[in-house]
């Protein structure tokens, strides 16, 4: 069975500061990894995904994530956040493809002026 | 506009009511999903339909009954719900092609059971 741990339920940060949202997973097989963002009163939107190849993945809105197999991590980073990045971020893992996504509990990113 | 719409956006119902949630995708996808999102808990996959056939049911109580009449529409019929069923219900769709692709989510229906 696979699982996802998002270590921080909330991350407060000031505007223009860098941020890292942590995600660790467990799985007995090769995995696909995803980060989704959920803005208030909206559904989830894909930020980026790792399927294979380069371990550094770039996504939308200036976000990137790095797959680290030895540490079973897929942390999300942004060098300079904006107020508009305030949202909840979900890490997800799949070992068979999109239809078997397992989500973490989410991390609320709170960006203040 | 994500291409996946859900109605209603908000629903308040009593435990003896019967209601239905509707999802429609305008993306030409062939797979659709229902998720339950409760506070402080991970998203829970409830049902998966691929080519209009249910392929996964994660031990959801029978008071939730899905229906997929065609590849563009998905319903979740609700009856005799419990207060703990109050949550955000998200619909998603994707294109099954043998490759890993993205799930597109609707905005959700916020359900409150009194």
Coordinates of N, CA and C in Angstrom, one line a residue:
Chain A
X1 N 0.8 -1.2 0.0 CA 0.0 0.0 0.0 C 0.9 1.2 0.0
X2 N 0.4 2.3 -0.6 CA 1.1 3.5 -0.7 C 0.5 4.5 0.3
X3 N 1.3 5.5 0.7 CA 0.8 6.6 1.6 C 1.6 7.8 1.3
X4 N 1.0 9.0 1.7 CA 1.7 10.3 1.5 C 1.6 11.0 2.8
X5 N 2.7 11.6 3.2 CA 2.8 12.4 4.5 C 3.2 13.8 4.1
X6 N 2.3 14.7 4.4 CA 2.7 16.2 4.3 C 2.9 16.6 5.7
X7 N 4.1 17.0 6.0 CA 4.5 17.2 7.4 C 4.0 18.4 8.0
X8 N 3.6 19.4 7.2 CA 3.1 20.7 7.8 C 1.7 20.9 7.4
X9 N 0.8 21.1 8.3 CA -0.6 21.4 8.0 C -0.7 22.9 7.5
X10 N 0.2 23.7 8.0 CA 0.1 25.1 7.7 C 1.5 25.7 7.6
X11 N 1.7 26.5 6.6 CA 3.0 27.2 6.4 C 2.8 28.7 6.2
X12 N 3.1 29.5 7.2 CA 2.9 31.0 7.0 C 4.2 31.5 6.5
X13 N 4.1 32.4 5.6 CA 5.3 33.0 4.9 C 5.0 34.4 4.5
X14 N 6.0 35.3 4.5 CA 5.8 36.6 4.0 C 6.0 36.7 2.4
X15 N 5.3 37.6 1.9 CA 5.4 37.8 0.4 C 6.8 38.0 0.0
X16 N 7.2 37.4 -1.2 CA 8.5 37.5 -1.8 C 9.6 36.6 -1.1
X17 N 9.2 35.9 0.0 CA 10.1 35.0 0.6 C 10.0 33.7 -0.1
X18 N 11.1 32.8 0.0 CA 11.0 31.5 -0.6 C 10.2 30.6 0.3
X19 N 9.7 29.5 -0.3 CA 8.9 28.5 0.5 C 9.2 27.1 0.0
X20 N 9.1 26.2 1.0 CA 9.2 24.8 0.6 C 8.1 24.0 1.4
X21 N 7.3 23.3 0.7 CA 6.3 22.4 1.2 C 6.8 21.0 1.1
X22 N 6.7 20.3 2.3 CA 7.3 19.0 2.3 C 6.3 17.9 2.0
X23 N 6.8 16.9 1.3 CA 6.0 15.7 1.0 C 6.9 14.5 1.0
X24 N 6.5 13.5 1.8 CA 7.2 12.2 1.8 C 6.2 11.1 1.5
X25 N 6.6 10.1 0.8 CA 5.7 9.0 0.4 C 6.3 7.7 0.7
X26 N 5.4 6.7 0.8 CA 5.9 5.3 0.9 C 5.2 4.5 -0.1
X27 N 6.0 3.6 -0.8 CA 5.5 2.8 -1.8 C 6.5 1.7 -2.0
X28 N 6.0 0.5 -2.4 CA 6.9 -0.6 -2.6 C 7.4 -0.7 -4.0
X29 N 6.8 0.1 -4.9 CA 7.1 0.0 -6.3 C 7.4 1.4 -6.8
X30 N 7.8 1.5 -8.1 CA 8.0 2.8 -8.7 C 6.7 3.6 -8.7
X31 N 6.9 4.9 -8.5 CA 5.7 5.8 -8.3 C 5.7 6.9 -9.3
X32 N 4.5 7.5 -9.4 CA 4.4 8.8 -10.1 C 3.9 9.7 -9.0
X33 N 4.4 11.0 -9.1 CA 4.2 11.9 -8.0 C 3.6 13.2 -8.6
X34 N 2.7 13.8 -7.8 CA 1.9 15.0 -8.2 C 1.8 16.0 -7.1
X35 N 1.7 17.2 -7.5 CA 1.3 18.3 -6.6 C 0.1 19.0 -7.2
X36 N -0.9 19.1 -6.4 CA -2.1 19.9 -6.8 C -2.3 21.1 -5.9
X37 N -3.0 22.1 -6.4 CA -3.3 23.3 -5.6 C -4.8 23.5 -5.6
X38 N -5.3 23.9 -4.4 CA -6.7 24.2 -4.3 C -6.9 25.6 -3.8
X39 N -7.4 26.5 -4.6 CA -7.7 27.8 -4.2 C -9.1 27.8 -3.5
X40 N -9.4 28.8 -2.7 CA -10.7 28.8 -1.9 C -11.9 28.7 -2.9
X41 N -12.8 27.8 -2.5 CA -14.0 27.5 -3.2 C -13.8 27.0 -4.6
X42 N -12.7 26.4 -4.8 CA -12.4 25.8 -6.1 C -12.0 24.3 -6.0
X43 N -12.0 23.6 -7.1 CA -11.5 22.3 -7.2 C -9.9 22.3 -7.2
X44 N -9.4 21.1 -7.4 CA -7.9 20.9 -7.4 C -7.4 21.2 -8.8
X45 N -6.2 21.8 -8.9 CA -5.6 22.1 -10.2 C -4.2 21.5 -10.1
X46 N -3.8 20.8 -11.2 CA -2.4 20.2 -11.2 C -1.4 21.3 -11.3
X47 N -0.4 21.3 -10.4 CA 0.8 22.2 -10.4 C 1.9 21.6 -11.3
X48 N 2.2 20.3 -11.0 CA 3.3 19.6 -11.6 C 3.2 18.1 -11.3
X49 N 4.0 17.4 -12.1 CA 4.0 15.9 -11.9 C 5.4 15.4 -12.3
X50 N 5.7 14.3 -11.6 CA 6.9 13.6 -11.9 C 6.5 12.2 -12.4
X51 N 6.9 11.8 -13.6 CA 6.6 10.5 -14.1 C 7.9 9.7 -14.3
X52 N 8.9 10.4 -14.9 CA 10.2 9.7 -15.1 C 11.2 10.8 -15.5
X53 N 12.5 10.4 -15.7 CA 13.4 11.4 -16.3 C 14.0 12.3 -15.2
X54 N 14.2 13.6 -15.6 CA 14.8 14.5 -14.7 C 14.1 14.6 -13.3
X55 N 14.9 14.6 -12.3 CA 14.3 14.6 -10.9 C 13.8 16.0 -10.5
X56 N 14.2 17.0 -11.2 CA 13.7 18.4 -11.0 C 12.6 18.7 -12.0
X57 N 11.4 18.9 -11.4 CA 10.2 19.1 -12.3 C 9.8 20.6 -12.1
X58 N 9.5 21.2 -13.2 CA 9.0 22.6 -13.1 C 7.5 22.6 -13.5
X59 N 6.8 23.4 -12.7 CA 5.3 23.5 -12.9 C 4.9 24.9 -13.2
X60 N 3.6 25.0 -13.1 CA 3.0 26.3 -13.3 C 3.2 27.3 -12.2
X61 N 3.0 28.6 -12.4 CA 3.1 29.6 -11.4 C 4.4 29.7 -10.7
X62 N 5.5 29.2 -11.4 CA 6.8 29.4 -10.8 C 7.2 28.3 -9.8
X63 N 6.4 27.3 -9.6 CA 6.7 26.2 -8.7 C 7.6 25.2 -9.3
X64 N 8.3 24.5 -8.5 CA 9.1 23.3 -8.9 C 9.2 22.3 -7.8
X65 N 9.5 21.1 -8.1 CA 9.6 20.1 -7.1 C 10.8 19.2 -7.5
X66 N 11.4 18.6 -6.5 CA 12.5 17.6 -6.8 C 12.2 16.3 -6.2
X67 N 12.3 15.3 -7.0 CA 12.1 13.9 -6.6 C 13.4 13.3 -6.1
X68 N 13.3 12.8 -4.9 CA 14.5 12.2 -4.2 C 14.1 10.8 -3.8
X69 N 14.6 9.9 -4.6 CA 14.2 8.5 -4.4 C 14.7 7.9 -3.1
X70 N 16.0 8.3 -2.8 CA 16.6 7.7 -1.5 C 15.9 8.2 -0.3
X71 N 15.4 9.4 -0.3 CA 14.7 10.0 0.8 C 13.2 9.9 0.7
X72 N 12.7 9.3 -0.4 CA 11.3 9.1 -0.7 C 10.6 10.5 -0.5
X73 N 11.1 11.5 -1.1 CA 10.5 12.8 -0.9 C 10.2 13.5 -2.2
X74 N 9.3 14.4 -2.2 CA 8.9 15.2 -3.4 C 8.5 16.6 -2.9
X75 N 9.5 17.3 -2.5 CA 9.2 18.6 -1.9 C 8.9 19.7 -2.9
X76 N 8.0 20.6 -2.6 CA 7.6 21.6 -3.5 C 8.3 22.9 -3.1
X77 N 8.8 23.7 -4.1 CA 9.5 24.9 -3.7 C 9.1 26.0 -4.7
X78 N 9.2 27.3 -4.1 CA 9.0 28.4 -5.0 C 10.0 29.5 -4.4
X79 N 10.8 30.1 -5.2 CA 11.8 31.1 -4.7 C 11.3 32.4 -4.2
X80 N 10.1 32.8 -4.6 CA 9.5 34.0 -4.2 C 8.0 33.9 -4.3
X81 N 7.3 33.9 -3.2 CA 5.8 33.7 -3.2 C 5.1 35.0 -3.3
X82 N 3.9 34.9 -3.9 CA 3.0 36.1 -4.0 C 1.8 35.8 -3.1
X83 N 1.1 36.9 -2.8 CA -0.2 36.8 -2.0 C -1.1 35.8 -2.7
X84 N -1.1 35.8 -4.0 CA -2.1 35.0 -4.7 C -1.7 33.5 -4.6
X85 N -0.6 33.2 -4.1 CA -0.2 31.8 -3.9 C -0.9 31.2 -2.6
X86 N -1.6 32.0 -1.9 CA -2.3 31.5 -0.7 C -3.3 30.5 -1.1
X87 N -3.2 29.3 -0.7 CA -4.1 28.2 -1.1 C -3.6 26.9 -0.3
X88 N -4.4 25.8 -0.6 CA -4.0 24.6 0.0 C -3.3 23.7 -1.1
X89 N -2.2 23.0 -0.7 CA -1.4 22.3 -1.6 C -1.4 20.8 -1.2
X90 N -1.7 20.0 -2.2 CA -1.8 18.5 -1.9 C -0.8 17.8 -2.7
X91 N -0.1 16.9 -2.1 CA 0.8 16.0 -2.7 C 0.1 14.7 -2.9
X92 N 0.4 14.0 -4.0 CA -0.3 12.8 -4.3 C 0.6 11.8 -5.0
X93 N 0.4 10.5 -4.8 CA 1.3 9.5 -5.4 C 0.4 8.4 -6.0
X94 N 0.9 7.8 -7.1 CA 0.3 6.7 -7.7 C 1.3 5.7 -8.2
X95 N 1.0 4.4 -8.1 CA 1.9 3.4 -8.6 C 1.4 2.8 -9.8
X96 N 0.2 3.2 -10.3 CA -0.4 2.5 -11.5 C -0.9 3.6 -12.4
X97 N -0.8 4.8 -12.1 CA -1.4 5.8 -12.9 C -2.5 6.6 -12.2
X98 N -3.1 7.5 -13.0 CA -3.9 8.5 -12.5 C -5.1 8.0 -11.7
X99 N -5.6 6.9 -12.0 CA -6.9 6.4 -11.4 C -6.7 5.9 -9.9
X100 N -5.4 5.8 -9.5 CA -5.2 5.3 -8.2 C -4.4 6.4 -7.3
X101 N -4.7 7.6 -7.5 CA -4.0 8.6 -6.7 C -4.3 8.5 -5.2
X102 N -3.3 8.6 -4.4 CA -3.4 8.7 -3.0 C -2.9 10.0 -2.6
X103 N -3.7 10.8 -1.9 CA -3.4 12.2 -1.5 C -2.9 12.3 -0.1
X104 N -2.1 13.3 0.2 CA -1.8 13.7 1.5 C -2.9 14.5 2.1
X105 N -2.7 14.9 3.4 CA -3.8 15.7 4.0 C -3.8 17.2 3.6
X106 N -2.7 17.6 2.9 CA -2.7 19.0 2.4 C -1.9 19.9 3.4
X107 N -1.3 20.9 2.7 CA -0.6 22.0 3.5 C -1.2 23.3 3.1
X108 N -1.6 24.1 4.0 CA -2.2 25.4 3.8 C -1.0 26.4 3.7
X109 N -0.8 27.0 2.6 CA 0.2 28.1 2.5 C -0.5 29.4 2.7
X110 N 0.0 30.1 3.7 CA -0.6 31.5 4.0 C 0.5 32.5 3.7
X111 N 0.3 33.3 2.7 CA 1.2 34.4 2.3 C 0.7 35.7 2.8
X112 N 1.5 36.4 3.6 CA 1.0 37.7 4.1 C 2.0 38.8 3.6
X113 N 1.5 40.1 3.6 CA 2.3 41.2 3.1 C 3.5 41.5 4.0
Chain B
X1 N -12.1 28.3 -16.0 CA -13.0 27.2 -16.4 C -12.2 25.9 -16.5
X2 N -12.5 24.9 -15.7 CA -11.7 23.7 -15.7 C -12.3 22.7 -16.7
X3 N -13.5 22.9 -17.2 CA -14.1 21.9 -18.1 C -14.9 20.9 -17.4
X4 N -14.9 21.0 -16.0 CA -15.7 20.0 -15.2 C -16.6 20.9 -14.3
X5 N -17.9 20.7 -14.5 CA -18.9 21.5 -13.7 C -19.6 20.6 -12.8
X6 N -20.0 21.2 -11.6 CA -20.7 20.4 -10.6 C -21.9 21.3 -10.1
X7 N -23.0 20.6 -10.0 CA -24.2 21.3 -9.4 C -24.9 20.3 -8.4
X8 N -25.5 20.9 -7.4 CA -25.4 22.3 -7.0 C -24.0 22.5 -6.3
X9 N -23.7 23.8 -6.1 CA -22.4 24.1 -5.4 C -22.5 24.0 -3.9
X10 N -23.7 24.2 -3.4 CA -24.0 24.0 -2.0 C -25.3 23.2 -1.8
X11 N -25.3 22.4 -0.8 CA -26.5 21.6 -0.6 C -26.7 21.3 0.9
X12 N -27.8 21.6 1.5 CA -28.1 21.3 2.9 C -29.3 20.3 2.9
X13 N -29.1 19.2 3.5 CA -30.2 18.2 3.5 C -30.3 17.6 4.9
X14 N -31.5 17.1 5.2 CA -31.8 16.4 6.4 C -31.4 14.9 6.2
X15 N -31.4 14.2 7.3 CA -31.0 12.8 7.2 C -31.9 11.9 6.5
X16 N -33.2 12.4 6.3 CA -34.2 11.5 5.7 C -34.4 11.9 4.2
X17 N -33.7 12.9 3.8 CA -33.9 13.4 2.4 C -33.2 12.5 1.4
X18 N -33.6 12.7 0.1 CA -32.9 12.0 -1.0 C -32.5 13.2 -2.0
X19 N -31.3 13.2 -2.3 CA -30.8 14.3 -3.2 C -29.8 13.6 -4.2
X20 N -29.4 14.4 -5.2 CA -28.4 13.9 -6.2 C -27.5 15.0 -6.5
X21 N -26.2 14.7 -6.6 CA -25.2 15.6 -7.1 C -24.9 15.3 -8.5
X22 N -24.6 16.3 -9.3 CA -24.4 16.1 -10.7 C -23.0 16.7 -11.1
X23 N -22.4 15.9 -12.0 CA -21.1 16.3 -12.5 C -21.1 16.2 -14.1
X24 N -20.6 17.2 -14.7 CA -20.5 17.1 -16.2 C -19.1 17.5 -16.7
X25 N -18.6 16.8 -17.5 CA -17.3 17.1 -18.1 C -17.4 17.4 -19.6
X26 N -16.7 18.5 -20.0 CA -16.8 19.0 -21.4 C -15.5 18.8 -22.1
X27 N -14.7 17.8 -21.6 CA -13.3 17.6 -22.1 C -13.1 16.4 -23.0
X28 N -14.2 15.7 -23.2 CA -14.1 14.5 -24.0 C -13.4 13.3 -23.4
X29 N -13.3 13.3 -22.0 CA -12.6 12.3 -21.3 C -13.5 11.0 -21.2
X30 N -12.8 9.9 -20.8 CA -13.5 8.7 -20.8 C -13.5 8.0 -19.4
X31 N -13.0 8.8 -18.4 CA -13.0 8.3 -17.0 C -13.4 9.4 -16.1
X32 N -14.2 9.1 -15.1 CA -14.7 10.1 -14.1 C -14.7 9.5 -12.7
X33 N -14.5 10.4 -11.7 CA -14.3 10.0 -10.3 C -15.1 10.9 -9.4
X34 N -15.5 10.3 -8.3 CA -16.0 11.0 -7.1 C -15.0 10.9 -6.0
X35 N -14.8 12.1 -5.4 CA -13.9 12.1 -4.2 C -14.7 12.8 -3.1
X36 N -14.3 12.4 -1.8 CA -14.9 13.1 -0.6 C -13.7 13.9 0.0
X37 N -13.9 15.2 0.3 CA -12.9 15.9 1.0 C -13.5 16.5 2.3
X38 N -12.9 15.9 3.4 CA -13.3 16.3 4.7 C -12.2 17.1 5.3
X39 N -12.6 18.0 6.3 CA -11.6 18.8 6.9 C -10.5 17.9 7.6
X40 N -9.3 18.3 7.5 CA -8.1 17.6 8.2 C -7.9 16.2 7.7
X41 N -8.5 15.8 6.6 CA -8.3 14.4 6.2 C -7.9 14.4 4.7
X42 N -7.2 13.4 4.3 CA -6.8 13.4 2.8 C -8.1 13.1 2.0
X43 N -8.0 13.6 0.7 CA -9.1 13.3 -0.2 C -9.3 11.7 -0.3
X44 N -10.5 11.4 -0.2 CA -10.9 10.0 -0.3 C -11.5 9.7 -1.6
X45 N -10.9 8.7 -2.4 CA -11.6 8.3 -3.6 C -12.8 7.4 -3.3
X46 N -13.9 7.8 -3.9 CA -15.1 7.0 -3.6 C -15.4 6.1 -4.7
X47 N -15.5 6.6 -5.9 CA -15.9 5.8 -7.1 C -15.0 6.2 -8.3
X48 N -14.8 5.2 -9.2 CA -14.1 5.5 -10.5 C -15.0 4.8 -11.5
X49 N -15.2 5.5 -12.6 CA -15.9 5.0 -13.8 C -15.0 5.2 -14.9
X50 N -14.8 4.1 -15.7 CA -14.0 4.1 -16.9 C -14.9 3.6 -18.0
X51 N -15.0 4.3 -19.1 CA -15.9 3.9 -20.2 C -17.3 3.6 -19.7
X52 N -17.7 4.4 -18.7 CA -19.1 4.3 -18.2 C -19.3 3.0 -17.3
X53 N -18.2 2.3 -17.0 CA -18.4 1.2 -16.1 C -17.6 1.4 -14.8
X54 N -18.2 1.0 -13.7 CA -17.5 1.2 -12.4 C -16.4 0.3 -12.3
X55 N -15.2 0.8 -12.1 CA -14.0 0.0 -12.0 C -13.4 0.0 -10.6
X56 N -13.8 0.9 -9.7 CA -13.3 0.9 -8.4 C -14.4 1.5 -7.4
X57 N -14.5 0.8 -6.3 CA -15.4 1.3 -5.3 C -14.8 1.1 -3.9
X58 N -14.3 2.1 -3.3 CA -13.5 2.0 -2.1 C -14.3 1.8 -0.9
X59 N -15.1 0.8 -0.9 CA -15.9 0.4 0.3 C -16.7 1.6 0.8
X60 N -17.4 2.2 -0.1 CA -18.3 3.4 0.3 C -19.6 2.9 0.8
X61 N -20.2 3.5 1.8 CA -21.5 3.0 2.3 C -22.6 3.1 1.2
X62 N -23.5 2.2 1.3 CA -24.6 2.1 0.3 C -25.5 3.3 0.2
X63 N -25.4 4.2 1.2 CA -26.3 5.4 1.2 C -25.8 6.3 0.1
X64 N -24.6 6.0 -0.5 CA -24.1 6.8 -1.6 C -24.2 5.8 -2.8
X65 N -24.9 6.3 -3.9 CA -25.1 5.5 -5.1 C -24.7 6.2 -6.3
X66 N -23.6 5.8 -7.0 CA -23.2 6.5 -8.2 C -24.0 6.1 -9.4
X67 N -24.0 7.0 -10.4 CA -24.6 6.6 -11.7 C -23.8 7.3 -12.8
X68 N -23.5 6.6 -13.9 CA -22.7 7.2 -15.0 C -23.5 6.8 -16.3
X69 N -24.5 7.6 -16.7 CA -25.3 7.3 -17.9 C -24.5 7.4 -19.2
X70 N -23.5 8.2 -19.2 CA -22.6 8.4 -20.4 C -21.3 8.9 -20.0
X71 N -20.4 9.1 -20.9 CA -19.0 9.5 -20.6 C -18.9 10.9 -20.1
X72 N -19.9 11.7 -20.3 CA -19.9 13.1 -19.9 C -20.5 13.4 -18.6
X73 N -21.3 12.5 -18.1 CA -22.1 12.8 -16.9 C -21.9 11.8 -15.8
X74 N -21.9 12.3 -14.6 CA -21.7 11.4 -13.4 C -22.6 12.0 -12.3
X75 N -23.4 11.1 -11.7 CA -24.2 11.5 -10.6 C -23.8 10.8 -9.3
X76 N -24.1 11.4 -8.2 CA -24.0 10.7 -6.9 C -25.3 10.9 -6.2
X77 N -26.1 9.8 -6.1 CA -27.4 9.8 -5.4 C -27.2 9.6 -3.9
X78 N -27.9 10.4 -3.1 CA -27.7 10.4 -1.7 C -29.0 10.1 -1.0
X79 N -29.0 9.2 0.0 CA -30.2 9.0 0.8 C -29.8 8.5 2.2
X80 N -30.6 9.0 3.1 CA -30.4 8.7 4.6 C -29.0 8.9 5.0
X81 N -28.5 10.1 4.7 CA -27.1 10.4 5.1 C -27.0 10.7 6.6
X82 N -25.8 10.7 7.0 CA -25.4 11.0 8.4 C -24.7 12.3 8.5
X83 N -24.7 13.0 9.6 CA -24.0 14.2 9.8 C -22.5 14.1 9.4
X84 N -21.9 13.0 9.7 CA -20.5 12.8 9.3 C -20.2 12.7 7.8
X85 N -21.3 12.7 7.0 CA -21.2 12.7 5.6 C -21.0 14.1 5.1
X86 N -21.2 15.1 5.9 CA -21.0 16.5 5.5 C -19.5 16.7 5.1
X87 N -19.3 17.2 3.9 CA -18.0 17.4 3.3 C -18.1 18.1 2.0
X88 N -17.0 18.3 1.3 CA -16.9 18.8 0.0 C -16.8 17.5 -1.0
X89 N -17.7 17.4 -1.9 CA -17.6 16.3 -2.8 C -17.1 16.8 -4.2
X90 N -16.0 16.2 -4.6 CA -15.3 16.6 -5.8 C -15.5 15.6 -6.9
X91 N -15.7 16.1 -8.1 CA -15.8 15.2 -9.2 C -14.5 15.5 -10.1
X92 N -14.0 14.5 -10.7 CA -12.9 14.7 -11.6 C -13.0 13.8 -12.8
X93 N -12.3 14.2 -13.9 CA -12.3 13.4 -15.1 C -10.9 13.3 -15.6
X94 N -10.6 12.3 -16.5 CA -9.4 12.1 -17.1 C -9.5 11.3 -18.4
X95 N -8.5 11.3 -19.2 CA -8.5 10.5 -20.4 C -7.7 9.3 -20.2
X96 N -8.3 8.1 -20.2 CA -7.5 6.8 -20.1 C -6.9 6.5 -21.4
X97 N -5.6 6.4 -21.4 CA -4.9 6.1 -22.7 C -3.7 5.2 -22.5
X98 N -3.6 4.6 -21.3 CA -2.5 3.8 -21.0 C -1.3 4.6 -20.5
X99 N -1.3 5.9 -20.6 CA -0.3 6.8 -20.1 C -0.8 7.5 -18.9
X100 N 0.1 7.9 -18.1 CA -0.3 8.7 -16.9 C -0.7 10.1 -17.3
X101 N -1.9 10.4 -17.1 CA -2.4 11.7 -17.4 C -3.0 12.4 -16.2
X102 N -3.4 13.6 -16.4 CA -3.9 14.5 -15.4 C -5.4 14.3 -15.1
X103 N -5.8 14.4 -13.9 CA -7.2 14.4 -13.5 C -7.6 15.9 -13.4
X104 N -8.7 16.2 -14.0 CA -9.2 17.6 -14.0 C -10.4 17.6 -13.0
X105 N -10.4 18.5 -12.1 CA -11.4 18.5 -11.0 C -12.4 19.6 -11.2
X106 N -13.6 19.4 -10.8 CA -14.7 20.4 -10.7 C -14.5 21.2 -9.4
X107 N -15.4 22.2 -9.2 CA -15.2 23.0 -8.0 C -15.8 22.4 -6.8
X108 N -16.6 21.3 -6.9 CA -17.1 20.7 -5.8 C -18.5 21.1 -5.4
X109 N -19.1 20.2 -4.6 CA -20.4 20.5 -4.0 C -20.2 20.4 -2.5
X110 N -20.5 21.5 -1.8 CA -20.4 21.6 -0.3 C -21.7 21.0 0.3
X111 N -21.6 19.8 0.9 CA -22.8 19.2 1.4 C -22.8 19.3 2.9
X112 N -23.9 19.7 3.5 CA -24.2 19.8 4.9 C -25.4 18.9 5.2
X113 N -25.2 17.9 6.1 CA -26.2 17.0 6.5 C -26.6 17.4 8.0
X114 N -27.9 17.8 8.1 CA -28.4 18.2 9.4 C -29.0 17.1 10.2

